[in-house]
Short mmCIF file of N, CA and C in Angstrom, two decimals:
data_model
loop_
_atom_site.label_atom_id
_atom_site.label_comp_id
_atom_site.label_asym_id
_atom_site.label_seq_id
_atom_site.Cartn_x
_atom_site.Cartn_y
_atom_site.Cartn_z
N MET A 1 87.47 148.32 69.90
CA MET A 1 88.30 147.17 69.68
C MET A 1 89.76 147.60 69.69
N ALA A 2 90.56 146.90 70.42
CA ALA A 2 91.97 147.24 70.55
C ALA A 2 92.75 146.77 69.32
N THR A 3 93.69 147.59 68.91
CA THR A 3 94.56 147.19 67.81
C THR A 3 95.93 146.89 68.38
N PHE A 4 96.55 145.89 67.85
CA PHE A 4 97.85 145.46 68.32
C PHE A 4 98.90 145.69 67.24
N ILE A 5 100.10 146.01 67.65
CA ILE A 5 101.20 146.18 66.71
C ILE A 5 101.90 144.84 66.58
N HIS A 6 102.04 144.40 65.36
CA HIS A 6 102.75 143.15 65.12
C HIS A 6 104.25 143.40 65.26
N ARG A 7 104.99 142.34 65.48
CA ARG A 7 106.44 142.47 65.66
C ARG A 7 107.11 143.15 64.47
N LYS A 8 106.62 142.89 63.29
CA LYS A 8 107.23 143.49 62.11
C LYS A 8 107.03 145.01 62.09
N GLU A 9 105.99 145.48 62.74
CA GLU A 9 105.70 146.90 62.75
C GLU A 9 106.22 147.60 64.01
N ALA A 10 106.80 146.86 64.91
CA ALA A 10 107.28 147.44 66.16
C ALA A 10 108.39 148.45 65.88
N MET A 11 108.40 149.50 66.69
CA MET A 11 109.38 150.57 66.51
C MET A 11 110.23 150.71 67.77
N SER A 12 111.45 151.16 67.58
CA SER A 12 112.31 151.39 68.73
C SER A 12 111.91 152.70 69.40
N MET A 13 112.33 152.86 70.64
CA MET A 13 112.02 154.10 71.37
C MET A 13 112.64 155.32 70.68
N GLU A 14 113.81 155.13 70.10
CA GLU A 14 114.48 156.24 69.40
C GLU A 14 113.62 156.73 68.24
N GLU A 15 113.05 155.81 67.48
CA GLU A 15 112.19 156.18 66.36
C GLU A 15 110.92 156.85 66.84
N ILE A 16 110.35 156.34 67.93
CA ILE A 16 109.11 156.91 68.47
C ILE A 16 109.35 158.35 68.95
N VAL A 17 110.43 158.57 69.69
CA VAL A 17 110.74 159.91 70.19
C VAL A 17 111.01 160.86 69.03
N SER A 18 111.75 160.39 68.04
CA SER A 18 112.06 161.21 66.87
C SER A 18 110.79 161.61 66.12
N GLN A 19 109.88 160.67 65.92
CA GLN A 19 108.61 160.97 65.25
C GLN A 19 107.76 161.92 66.09
N TYR A 20 107.77 161.74 67.39
CA TYR A 20 107.00 162.62 68.27
C TYR A 20 107.50 164.06 68.19
N ILE A 21 108.82 164.22 68.23
CA ILE A 21 109.41 165.56 68.15
C ILE A 21 109.05 166.22 66.82
N LYS A 22 109.10 165.46 65.74
CA LYS A 22 108.76 166.02 64.43
C LYS A 22 107.27 166.34 64.32
N SER A 23 106.42 165.45 64.83
CA SER A 23 104.98 165.67 64.71
C SER A 23 104.50 166.84 65.57
N MET A 24 105.13 167.06 66.71
CA MET A 24 104.75 168.17 67.59
C MET A 24 105.43 169.49 67.19
N LYS A 25 106.35 169.41 66.24
CA LYS A 25 107.08 170.58 65.73
C LYS A 25 107.80 171.34 66.86
N ILE A 26 108.48 170.58 67.70
CA ILE A 26 109.23 171.18 68.80
C ILE A 26 110.73 171.03 68.61
N ALA A 27 111.15 170.58 67.43
CA ALA A 27 112.57 170.32 67.19
C ALA A 27 113.40 171.59 67.29
N ALA A 28 112.90 172.71 66.76
CA ALA A 28 113.68 173.95 66.79
C ALA A 28 113.92 174.42 68.22
N GLY A 29 112.89 174.43 69.04
CA GLY A 29 113.04 174.85 70.42
C GLY A 29 113.91 173.90 71.22
N LEU A 30 113.76 172.61 70.97
CA LEU A 30 114.58 171.62 71.66
C LEU A 30 116.04 171.75 71.24
N ASN A 31 116.28 171.95 69.95
CA ASN A 31 117.65 172.13 69.48
C ASN A 31 118.29 173.36 70.11
N GLN A 32 117.53 174.42 70.22
CA GLN A 32 118.06 175.64 70.82
C GLN A 32 118.45 175.41 72.29
N GLN A 33 117.63 174.68 73.02
CA GLN A 33 117.95 174.37 74.41
C GLN A 33 119.18 173.47 74.51
N ARG A 34 119.33 172.55 73.57
CA ARG A 34 120.50 171.67 73.56
C ARG A 34 121.77 172.46 73.24
N ILE A 35 121.65 173.48 72.37
CA ILE A 35 122.80 174.34 72.05
C ILE A 35 123.23 175.12 73.29
N PHE A 36 122.27 175.64 74.04
CA PHE A 36 122.60 176.37 75.26
C PHE A 36 123.23 175.44 76.30
N ALA A 37 122.76 174.20 76.37
CA ALA A 37 123.36 173.22 77.28
C ALA A 37 124.78 172.89 76.85
N ALA A 38 125.02 172.83 75.53
CA ALA A 38 126.36 172.58 75.02
C ALA A 38 127.30 173.73 75.39
N TRP A 39 126.80 174.96 75.35
CA TRP A 39 127.61 176.12 75.76
C TRP A 39 128.01 175.98 77.22
N ASP A 40 127.05 175.67 78.07
CA ASP A 40 127.35 175.54 79.50
C ASP A 40 128.35 174.42 79.76
N ALA A 41 128.19 173.30 79.07
CA ALA A 41 129.05 172.14 79.31
C ALA A 41 130.46 172.34 78.75
N CYS A 42 130.57 172.92 77.58
CA CYS A 42 131.87 173.02 76.92
C CYS A 42 132.68 174.24 77.33
N SER A 43 132.02 175.33 77.64
CA SER A 43 132.76 176.56 77.97
C SER A 43 133.07 176.66 79.45
N GLY A 44 132.21 176.13 80.28
CA GLY A 44 132.37 176.29 81.72
C GLY A 44 131.99 177.68 82.20
N ALA A 45 131.41 178.47 81.30
CA ALA A 45 131.06 179.85 81.63
C ALA A 45 129.58 180.03 81.93
N GLY A 46 128.90 178.96 82.23
CA GLY A 46 127.47 179.03 82.53
C GLY A 46 127.11 180.02 83.62
N PRO A 47 127.82 180.02 84.76
CA PRO A 47 127.47 180.96 85.82
C PRO A 47 127.71 182.44 85.46
N PHE A 48 128.57 182.69 84.47
CA PHE A 48 128.90 184.06 84.07
C PHE A 48 128.11 184.51 82.84
N THR A 49 127.23 183.65 82.34
CA THR A 49 126.46 183.97 81.14
C THR A 49 125.19 184.72 81.52
N LEU A 50 125.02 185.90 80.95
CA LEU A 50 123.84 186.72 81.23
C LEU A 50 122.73 186.48 80.21
N LYS A 51 123.08 186.47 78.92
CA LYS A 51 122.09 186.27 77.86
C LYS A 51 122.62 185.29 76.84
N ARG A 52 121.69 184.55 76.23
CA ARG A 52 122.01 183.60 75.16
C ARG A 52 121.01 183.81 74.04
N PHE A 53 121.51 183.74 72.81
CA PHE A 53 120.64 183.90 71.66
C PHE A 53 121.26 183.14 70.50
N PHE A 54 120.44 182.40 69.75
CA PHE A 54 120.93 181.63 68.61
C PHE A 54 120.09 181.96 67.39
N LYS A 55 120.76 182.36 66.31
CA LYS A 55 120.05 182.65 65.07
C LYS A 55 120.98 182.45 63.88
N GLY A 56 120.50 181.72 62.90
CA GLY A 56 121.24 181.56 61.65
C GLY A 56 122.61 180.92 61.81
N GLY A 57 122.76 180.00 62.73
CA GLY A 57 124.04 179.33 62.93
C GLY A 57 125.00 180.08 63.84
N THR A 58 124.63 181.27 64.28
CA THR A 58 125.49 182.07 65.14
C THR A 58 124.95 182.07 66.57
N LEU A 59 125.81 181.76 67.50
CA LEU A 59 125.46 181.77 68.92
C LEU A 59 125.98 183.07 69.53
N TYR A 60 125.06 183.88 70.03
CA TYR A 60 125.39 185.16 70.66
C TYR A 60 125.34 184.98 72.17
N ILE A 61 126.43 185.33 72.84
CA ILE A 61 126.55 185.15 74.29
C ILE A 61 126.95 186.47 74.93
N THR A 62 126.26 186.86 75.98
CA THR A 62 126.63 188.04 76.78
C THR A 62 127.16 187.54 78.12
N LEU A 63 128.39 187.93 78.43
CA LEU A 63 129.05 187.48 79.66
C LEU A 63 129.18 188.63 80.65
N SER A 64 129.24 188.29 81.92
CA SER A 64 129.38 189.30 82.96
C SER A 64 130.84 189.63 83.26
N SER A 65 131.76 188.85 82.73
CA SER A 65 133.18 189.06 83.02
C SER A 65 133.95 189.35 81.72
N SER A 66 134.58 190.51 81.65
CA SER A 66 135.36 190.86 80.47
C SER A 66 136.63 190.02 80.37
N VAL A 67 137.19 189.64 81.50
CA VAL A 67 138.38 188.80 81.50
C VAL A 67 138.06 187.43 80.92
N LEU A 68 136.96 186.85 81.34
CA LEU A 68 136.53 185.56 80.81
C LEU A 68 136.22 185.66 79.32
N ARG A 69 135.59 186.75 78.92
CA ARG A 69 135.26 186.95 77.51
C ARG A 69 136.53 186.96 76.65
N SER A 70 137.56 187.65 77.09
CA SER A 70 138.80 187.71 76.31
C SER A 70 139.49 186.35 76.26
N GLN A 71 139.41 185.58 77.34
CA GLN A 71 140.00 184.24 77.33
C GLN A 71 139.23 183.31 76.39
N LEU A 72 137.91 183.41 76.40
CA LEU A 72 137.10 182.56 75.53
C LEU A 72 137.23 182.96 74.06
N LEU A 73 137.44 184.23 73.79
CA LEU A 73 137.63 184.67 72.40
C LEU A 73 138.87 184.04 71.78
N MET A 74 139.91 183.82 72.59
CA MET A 74 141.12 183.18 72.08
C MET A 74 140.87 181.71 71.76
N GLN A 75 139.86 181.11 72.37
CA GLN A 75 139.55 179.70 72.16
C GLN A 75 138.27 179.51 71.33
N LYS A 76 137.90 180.51 70.57
CA LYS A 76 136.62 180.52 69.86
C LYS A 76 136.45 179.31 68.94
N ASP A 77 137.44 179.04 68.09
CA ASP A 77 137.33 177.93 67.15
C ASP A 77 137.25 176.58 67.87
N LEU A 78 138.05 176.42 68.91
CA LEU A 78 138.02 175.19 69.70
C LEU A 78 136.67 175.01 70.38
N LEU A 79 136.10 176.09 70.89
CA LEU A 79 134.78 176.04 71.54
C LEU A 79 133.70 175.61 70.55
N ILE A 80 133.74 176.15 69.35
CA ILE A 80 132.74 175.78 68.33
C ILE A 80 132.86 174.29 68.01
N GLU A 81 134.09 173.80 67.85
CA GLU A 81 134.29 172.37 67.58
C GLU A 81 133.77 171.51 68.72
N LYS A 82 134.09 171.90 69.96
CA LYS A 82 133.64 171.13 71.13
C LYS A 82 132.12 171.11 71.25
N MET A 83 131.49 172.26 71.02
CA MET A 83 130.02 172.32 71.13
C MET A 83 129.35 171.50 70.04
N ASN A 84 129.88 171.55 68.81
CA ASN A 84 129.30 170.75 67.74
C ASN A 84 129.51 169.26 67.98
N ALA A 85 130.65 168.88 68.55
CA ALA A 85 130.88 167.47 68.92
C ALA A 85 129.90 167.05 70.02
N PHE A 86 129.67 167.93 70.97
CA PHE A 86 128.71 167.67 72.04
C PHE A 86 127.31 167.46 71.46
N LEU A 87 126.93 168.30 70.50
CA LEU A 87 125.60 168.20 69.88
C LEU A 87 125.48 166.94 69.03
N THR A 88 126.57 166.53 68.39
CA THR A 88 126.54 165.31 67.58
C THR A 88 126.27 164.09 68.44
N GLN A 89 126.80 164.08 69.66
CA GLN A 89 126.60 162.95 70.56
C GLN A 89 125.27 162.99 71.29
N ASP A 90 124.59 164.12 71.25
CA ASP A 90 123.32 164.28 71.95
C ASP A 90 122.19 163.62 71.15
N GLU A 91 121.47 162.70 71.79
CA GLU A 91 120.40 161.97 71.10
C GLU A 91 119.20 162.85 70.79
N LEU A 92 118.98 163.88 71.59
CA LEU A 92 117.81 164.74 71.40
C LEU A 92 118.02 165.82 70.35
N PHE A 93 119.26 166.05 69.93
CA PHE A 93 119.54 167.07 68.93
C PHE A 93 119.28 166.50 67.54
N THR A 94 118.42 167.16 66.77
CA THR A 94 118.11 166.71 65.41
C THR A 94 118.82 167.63 64.43
N ASP A 95 119.73 167.05 63.64
CA ASP A 95 120.52 167.86 62.72
C ASP A 95 119.83 168.13 61.40
N ASP A 96 118.63 167.60 61.19
CA ASP A 96 117.91 167.83 59.93
C ASP A 96 116.94 169.01 60.02
N ASN A 97 117.01 169.77 61.09
CA ASN A 97 116.14 170.93 61.25
C ASN A 97 116.71 172.11 60.47
N ARG A 98 115.87 172.78 59.68
CA ARG A 98 116.34 173.89 58.84
C ARG A 98 116.61 175.16 59.63
N THR A 99 115.85 175.40 60.68
CA THR A 99 115.96 176.68 61.39
C THR A 99 117.05 176.68 62.45
N VAL A 100 117.24 175.59 63.15
CA VAL A 100 118.23 175.53 64.22
C VAL A 100 119.10 174.30 64.01
N GLY A 101 120.33 174.54 63.55
CA GLY A 101 121.26 173.45 63.29
C GLY A 101 122.53 173.61 64.09
N PHE A 102 123.64 173.21 63.50
CA PHE A 102 124.92 173.28 64.19
C PHE A 102 125.43 174.72 64.27
N ILE A 103 126.37 174.94 65.16
CA ILE A 103 126.93 176.27 65.40
C ILE A 103 128.02 176.54 64.37
N THR A 104 127.92 177.65 63.67
CA THR A 104 128.94 178.03 62.69
C THR A 104 129.78 179.21 63.15
N ASP A 105 129.23 180.03 64.04
CA ASP A 105 129.96 181.21 64.52
C ASP A 105 129.58 181.49 65.98
N LEU A 106 130.46 182.16 66.66
CA LEU A 106 130.25 182.49 68.07
C LEU A 106 130.59 183.97 68.29
N LYS A 107 129.64 184.71 68.82
CA LYS A 107 129.83 186.14 69.11
C LYS A 107 129.72 186.33 70.62
N LEU A 108 130.77 186.87 71.22
CA LEU A 108 130.79 187.10 72.66
C LEU A 108 130.74 188.59 72.93
N LYS A 109 129.88 188.99 73.86
CA LYS A 109 129.75 190.40 74.26
C LYS A 109 130.09 190.53 75.73
#
């Protein structure tokens, strides 16, 4: 027998996706991918990025260009602000995750 959802119980797509992400426990991995996408979008250094790693609020980036690394180091605080603003606007980023949250520090190698 089919069950129907009454209008009072209807949920928006945003709520459904949010519940799905929480129930499947994929929020940490999804957040990490969104952080890497924020790095590519905000820094413009995606093609020069060799390795990416995020742990404990710190984003570790290995770049292939020392010149680019020194330029980005001068803009470190601005980059962190831009990436966190990017993540705030991202619908798929969940800020209530304990393991993978917003970026607090940036380490460039």
